[in-house]
């Protein structure tokens, strides 16, 4: 089955630690995205990548970093510089940048800072 | 900053009731509108992508309309069933934005009681 996988499902981090959230897709999609959800808020874009070896900051990129070395993979690192990292993180992908098309989402990772 | 508003925030209906909710967006910056259904513990699932003023889309008992001139979209569910219980998200792609740079509303959480 084609789809997007995210791991882990739950992640606990101590203050001051960097953690990396995994996102893998086997849909052969070109573009991938990371969103963050906080209680009572809509999804907010952290980073996106339209092509391998290229990525762009979204609305709330501070304290995060990404890489896109392979088409299938778009890991997100939450660094110690992120002031309030406890949130639910969703990864998404889309085929291309042409006519409007739907995004496919992964199941998410819930990150909690202890 | 573009703002997408959804109302109501939550809705409780009885099985068999028909219901509808609203997504409002700035009409001056419209390219496409997306609707998603997000069930608890699952990935958000795409329902519709709408681009044309007056567009109507239907998927089973769920339908949506779009008014780009006044900046709103309605989502209708006919004869609600318990399995319709989910959070319904709308997201705007603005002019000049790429596929994934969607502005999400906070969602409408629907609970259908048997």
mmCIF file of C-alpha atoms in Angstrom:
data_model
loop_
_atom_site.group_PDB
_atom_site.id
_atom_site.type_symbol
_atom_site.label_atom_id
_atom_site.label_comp_id
_atom_site.label_asym_id
_atom_site.label_seq_id
_atom_site.Cartn_x
_atom_site.Cartn_y
_atom_site.Cartn_z
ATOM 1 C CA UNK A 1 0.000 0.000 0.000
ATOM 2 C CA UNK A 2 1.238 3.459 -0.856
ATOM 3 C CA UNK A 3 1.268 6.039 1.847
ATOM 4 C CA UNK A 4 3.143 8.151 4.330
ATOM 5 C CA UNK A 5 4.646 6.787 7.496
ATOM 6 C CA UNK A 6 5.795 8.777 10.467
ATOM 7 C CA UNK A 7 7.779 7.555 13.412
ATOM 8 C CA UNK A 8 7.725 7.424 16.275
ATOM 9 C CA UNK A 9 4.054 7.864 17.149
ATOM 10 C CA UNK A 10 4.949 9.313 20.547
ATOM 11 C CA UNK A 11 8.220 10.976 21.466
ATOM 12 C CA UNK A 12 9.429 12.351 24.752
ATOM 13 C CA UNK A 13 12.319 14.734 24.944
ATOM 14 C CA UNK A 14 14.224 16.325 27.743
ATOM 15 C CA UNK A 15 14.793 20.040 27.583
ATOM 16 C CA UNK A 16 17.960 20.899 25.722
ATOM 17 C CA UNK A 17 17.924 17.805 23.524
ATOM 18 C CA UNK A 18 17.549 17.696 19.768
ATOM 19 C CA UNK A 19 15.145 15.086 18.399
ATOM 20 C CA UNK A 20 14.430 13.944 14.863
ATOM 21 C CA UNK A 21 11.006 12.970 13.563
ATOM 22 C CA UNK A 22 10.897 10.622 10.623
ATOM 23 C CA UNK A 23 8.663 10.978 7.564
ATOM 24 C CA UNK A 24 8.788 8.521 4.657
ATOM 25 C CA UNK A 25 6.530 8.285 1.607
ATOM 26 C CA UNK A 26 6.335 5.682 -1.149
ATOM 27 C CA UNK A 27 3.896 7.620 -3.309
ATOM 28 C CA UNK A 28 6.621 8.981 -5.596
ATOM 29 C CA UNK A 29 5.526 12.469 -4.624
ATOM 30 C CA UNK A 30 7.792 15.393 -5.377
ATOM 31 C CA UNK A 31 6.845 17.746 -2.572
ATOM 32 C CA UNK A 32 6.780 17.136 1.173
ATOM 33 C CA UNK A 33 5.650 19.266 4.096
ATOM 34 C CA UNK A 34 5.822 19.478 7.868
ATOM 35 C CA UNK A 35 2.988 20.963 9.911
ATOM 36 C CA UNK A 36 2.554 21.549 13.587
ATOM 37 C CA UNK A 37 -0.728 21.475 15.478
ATOM 38 C CA UNK A 38 -1.294 23.023 18.873
ATOM 39 C CA UNK A 39 -4.536 22.758 20.858
ATOM 40 C CA UNK A 40 -7.182 25.114 19.522
ATOM 41 C CA UNK A 41 -5.117 26.085 16.491
ATOM 42 C CA UNK A 42 -5.051 25.161 12.850
ATOM 43 C CA UNK A 43 -2.156 23.336 11.249
ATOM 44 C CA UNK A 44 0.832 25.613 10.711
ATOM 45 C CA UNK A 45 3.544 25.055 8.122
ATOM 46 C CA UNK A 46 7.068 24.545 9.445
ATOM 47 C CA UNK A 47 9.120 23.592 6.377
ATOM 48 C CA UNK A 48 8.487 22.282 2.912
ATOM 49 C CA UNK A 49 10.496 20.757 0.113
ATOM 50 C CA UNK A 50 9.448 20.733 -3.531
ATOM 51 C CA UNK A 51 12.414 18.780 -4.791
ATOM 52 C CA UNK A 52 15.324 16.738 -3.500
ATOM 53 C CA UNK A 53 18.138 18.776 -1.939
ATOM 54 C CA UNK A 54 15.973 21.865 -1.685
ATOM 55 C CA UNK A 55 13.658 23.093 1.064
ATOM 56 C CA UNK A 56 12.004 26.306 2.182
ATOM 57 C CA UNK A 57 10.959 27.774 5.498
ATOM 58 C CA UNK A 58 7.290 27.911 6.318
ATOM 59 C CA UNK A 59 5.552 30.205 8.752
ATOM 60 C CA UNK A 60 7.110 28.849 11.950
ATOM 61 C CA UNK A 61 10.550 27.486 10.997
ATOM 62 C CA UNK A 62 12.518 28.883 13.936
ATOM 63 C CA UNK A 63 13.999 26.130 16.070
ATOM 64 C CA UNK A 64 13.529 23.454 13.412
ATOM 65 C CA UNK A 65 15.702 22.012 10.678
ATOM 66 C CA UNK A 66 15.077 19.592 7.818
ATOM 67 C CA UNK A 67 16.911 17.711 5.096
ATOM 68 C CA UNK A 68 15.774 16.201 1.801
ATOM 69 C CA UNK A 69 18.534 13.895 0.617
ATOM 70 C CA UNK A 70 16.111 11.374 -0.863
ATOM 71 C CA UNK A 71 12.761 11.848 -2.568
ATOM 72 C CA UNK A 72 11.071 9.469 -0.150
ATOM 73 C CA UNK A 73 12.341 10.975 3.078
ATOM 74 C CA UNK A 74 11.919 14.349 4.799
ATOM 75 C CA UNK A 75 13.064 14.188 8.433
ATOM 76 C CA UNK A 76 12.388 17.055 10.812
ATOM 77 C CA UNK A 77 14.771 17.912 13.637
ATOM 78 C CA UNK A 78 13.394 19.801 16.590
ATOM 79 C CA UNK A 79 16.354 21.602 18.070
ATOM 80 C CA UNK A 80 16.922 22.910 21.568
ATOM 81 C CA UNK A 81 16.338 26.388 20.154
ATOM 82 C CA UNK A 82 12.630 25.641 19.717
ATOM 83 C CA UNK A 83 11.099 27.307 22.761
ATOM 84 C CA UNK A 84 7.866 25.356 22.934
ATOM 85 C CA UNK A 85 8.219 22.099 21.035
ATOM 86 C CA UNK A 86 5.427 20.130 22.698
ATOM 87 C CA UNK A 87 2.900 19.640 19.901
ATOM 88 C CA UNK A 88 1.497 17.243 17.343
ATOM 89 C CA UNK A 89 3.510 17.075 14.111
ATOM 90 C CA UNK A 90 2.091 16.052 10.747
ATOM 91 C CA UNK A 91 3.984 15.273 7.581
ATOM 92 C CA UNK A 92 2.314 15.546 4.177
ATOM 93 C CA UNK A 93 3.184 15.094 0.530
ATOM 94 C CA UNK A 94 1.806 16.024 -2.856
ATOM 95 C CA UNK A 95 2.612 14.913 -6.368
ATOM 96 C CA UNK A 96 3.639 18.173 -7.987
ATOM 97 C CA UNK A 97 3.071 21.856 -8.220
ATOM 98 C CA UNK A 98 0.606 22.043 -11.076
ATOM 99 C CA UNK A 99 -3.186 22.104 -10.882
ATOM 100 C CA UNK A 100 -4.590 21.980 -7.347
ATOM 101 C CA UNK A 101 -4.247 18.520 -5.919
ATOM 102 C CA UNK A 102 -4.889 16.955 -2.555
ATOM 103 C CA UNK A 103 -2.247 16.494 0.083
ATOM 104 C CA UNK A 104 -1.694 13.121 1.657
ATOM 105 C CA UNK A 105 -0.940 13.098 5.358
ATOM 106 C CA UNK A 106 0.902 10.762 7.668
ATOM 107 C CA UNK A 107 -0.538 9.663 11.021
ATOM 108 C CA UNK A 108 1.510 12.170 13.009
ATOM 109 C CA UNK A 109 3.994 12.238 15.869
ATOM 110 C CA UNK A 110 3.139 13.636 19.271
ATOM 111 C CA UNK A 111 6.178 15.233 20.861
ATOM 112 C CA UNK A 112 6.254 15.999 24.564
ATOM 113 C CA UNK A 113 9.053 17.857 26.290
ATOM 114 C CA UNK A 114 9.598 16.729 29.840
ATOM 115 C CA UNK B 1 -1.472 37.177 7.058
ATOM 116 C CA UNK B 2 -4.324 35.207 5.509
ATOM 117 C CA UNK B 3 -6.928 33.977 7.958
ATOM 118 C CA UNK B 4 -9.293 31.057 7.475
ATOM 119 C CA UNK B 5 -12.226 30.867 9.851
ATOM 120 C CA UNK B 6 -14.375 27.824 10.502
ATOM 121 C CA UNK B 7 -17.656 27.741 12.369
ATOM 122 C CA UNK B 8 -18.945 26.345 14.526
ATOM 123 C CA UNK B 9 -15.952 25.128 16.510
ATOM 124 C CA UNK B 10 -17.867 22.002 17.529
ATOM 125 C CA UNK B 11 -21.188 20.436 16.770
ATOM 126 C CA UNK B 12 -23.180 17.663 18.416
ATOM 127 C CA UNK B 13 -25.982 16.059 16.408
ATOM 128 C CA UNK B 14 -28.143 12.957 16.578
ATOM 129 C CA UNK B 15 -27.810 10.143 14.097
ATOM 130 C CA UNK B 16 -29.938 10.937 11.068
ATOM 131 C CA UNK B 17 -29.694 14.713 11.424
ATOM 132 C CA UNK B 18 -28.359 16.716 8.515
ATOM 133 C CA UNK B 19 -25.803 19.337 9.322
ATOM 134 C CA UNK B 20 -23.602 21.942 7.746
ATOM 135 C CA UNK B 21 -20.675 24.102 8.668
ATOM 136 C CA UNK B 22 -18.843 27.057 7.233
ATOM 137 C CA UNK B 23 -15.372 27.996 6.093
ATOM 138 C CA UNK B 24 -14.669 31.698 5.503
ATOM 139 C CA UNK B 25 -11.611 33.081 3.741
ATOM 140 C CA UNK B 26 -10.390 36.328 2.152
ATOM 141 C CA UNK B 27 -11.973 36.406 -1.293
ATOM 142 C CA UNK B 28 -9.247 38.661 -2.646
ATOM 143 C CA UNK B 29 -6.593 35.994 -2.381
ATOM 144 C CA UNK B 30 -8.209 32.776 -3.518
ATOM 145 C CA UNK B 31 -6.701 30.021 -5.616
ATOM 146 C CA UNK B 32 -8.161 26.806 -4.225
ATOM 147 C CA UNK B 33 -10.020 25.509 -1.191
ATOM 148 C CA UNK B 34 -9.475 22.101 0.350
ATOM 149 C CA UNK B 35 -11.709 20.147 2.730
ATOM 150 C CA UNK B 36 -10.330 17.346 4.883
ATOM 151 C CA UNK B 37 -11.841 14.923 7.353
ATOM 152 C CA UNK B 38 -9.684 14.028 10.340
ATOM 153 C CA UNK B 39 -10.789 11.127 12.475
ATOM 154 C CA UNK B 40 -9.200 10.580 15.855
ATOM 155 C CA UNK B 41 -5.964 8.568 15.680
ATOM 156 C CA UNK B 42 -5.963 8.619 11.886
ATOM 157 C CA UNK B 43 -4.412 10.757 9.162
ATOM 158 C CA UNK B 44 -6.398 13.661 7.722
ATOM 159 C CA UNK B 45 -8.205 12.451 4.629
ATOM 160 C CA UNK B 46 -8.887 14.664 1.640
ATOM 161 C CA UNK B 47 -12.556 15.214 0.796
ATOM 162 C CA UNK B 48 -12.637 17.915 -1.857
ATOM 163 C CA UNK B 49 -10.505 20.419 -3.722
ATOM 164 C CA UNK B 50 -12.526 23.311 -5.102
ATOM 165 C CA UNK B 51 -11.389 26.061 -7.410
ATOM 166 C CA UNK B 52 -14.320 27.558 -9.303
ATOM 167 C CA UNK B 53 -16.908 29.966 -7.971
ATOM 168 C CA UNK B 54 -20.219 28.154 -7.695
ATOM 169 C CA UNK B 55 -18.511 24.778 -7.626
ATOM 170 C CA UNK B 56 -20.405 21.973 -5.948
ATOM 171 C CA UNK B 57 -18.807 18.655 -5.084
ATOM 172 C CA UNK B 58 -20.337 15.529 -3.642
ATOM 173 C CA UNK B 59 -18.982 12.359 -2.078
ATOM 174 C CA UNK B 60 -21.682 10.044 -0.790
ATOM 175 C CA UNK B 61 -23.666 11.924 1.851
ATOM 176 C CA UNK B 62 -21.146 14.764 2.028
ATOM 177 C CA UNK B 63 -21.239 17.740 -0.297
ATOM 178 C CA UNK B 64 -19.595 21.134 -0.471
ATOM 179 C CA UNK B 65 -20.255 24.434 -2.172
ATOM 180 C CA UNK B 66 -17.949 27.320 -2.910
ATOM 181 C CA UNK B 67 -18.502 31.075 -3.221
ATOM 182 C CA UNK B 68 -15.218 32.757 -4.056
ATOM 183 C CA UNK B 69 -16.746 36.212 -4.521
ATOM 184 C CA UNK B 70 -17.957 36.420 -0.941
ATOM 185 C CA UNK B 71 -15.285 34.140 0.472
ATOM 186 C CA UNK B 72 -17.016 31.120 1.948
ATOM 187 C CA UNK B 73 -17.561 27.416 1.505
ATOM 188 C CA UNK B 74 -20.201 25.211 3.097
ATOM 189 C CA UNK B 75 -19.829 21.543 3.908
ATOM 190 C CA UNK B 76 -23.076 19.571 4.216
ATOM 191 C CA UNK B 77 -23.601 16.134 5.673
ATOM 192 C CA UNK B 78 -26.951 14.533 4.948
ATOM 193 C CA UNK B 79 -28.299 12.008 7.450
ATOM 194 C CA UNK B 80 -25.297 12.045 9.791
ATOM 195 C CA UNK B 81 -23.973 8.707 10.977
ATOM 196 C CA UNK B 82 -21.721 7.969 13.983
ATOM 197 C CA UNK B 83 -18.872 7.208 11.579
ATOM 198 C CA UNK B 84 -19.061 10.827 10.379
ATOM 199 C CA UNK B 85 -17.727 11.910 13.777
ATOM 200 C CA UNK B 86 -14.466 13.690 13.032
ATOM 201 C CA UNK B 87 -12.869 17.089 12.772
ATOM 202 C CA UNK B 88 -13.477 18.734 9.415
ATOM 203 C CA UNK B 89 -10.719 21.034 8.235
ATOM 204 C CA UNK B 90 -10.758 23.544 5.458
ATOM 205 C CA UNK B 91 -7.592 25.002 4.000
ATOM 206 C CA UNK B 92 -6.964 27.830 1.588
ATOM 207 C CA UNK B 93 -4.339 27.981 -1.086
ATOM 208 C CA UNK B 94 -3.808 31.631 -1.859
ATOM 209 C CA UNK B 95 -2.728 33.269 -5.074
ATOM 210 C CA UNK B 96 0.992 32.793 -5.519
ATOM 211 C CA UNK B 97 1.121 30.014 -2.976
ATOM 212 C CA UNK B 98 2.363 26.549 -3.810
ATOM 213 C CA UNK B 99 0.412 23.321 -3.449
ATOM 214 C CA UNK B 100 1.421 22.682 0.093
ATOM 215 C CA UNK B 101 1.385 26.182 1.424
ATOM 216 C CA UNK B 102 -2.112 25.864 2.731
ATOM 217 C CA UNK B 103 -3.631 28.059 5.393
ATOM 218 C CA UNK B 104 -5.735 25.863 7.638
ATOM 219 C CA UNK B 105 -8.729 26.781 9.715
ATOM 220 C CA UNK B 106 -9.012 25.447 13.249
ATOM 221 C CA UNK B 107 -11.584 22.888 12.205
ATOM 222 C CA UNK B 108 -15.130 21.957 13.146
ATOM 223 C CA UNK B 109 -15.398 18.956 15.436
ATOM 224 C CA UNK B 110 -18.508 16.937 14.687
ATOM 225 C CA UNK B 111 -19.898 14.375 17.113
ATOM 226 C CA UNK B 112 -22.786 12.195 15.969
ATOM 227 C CA UNK B 113 -24.675 10.353 18.705
ATOM 228 C CA UNK B 114 -26.331 7.033 17.862
#
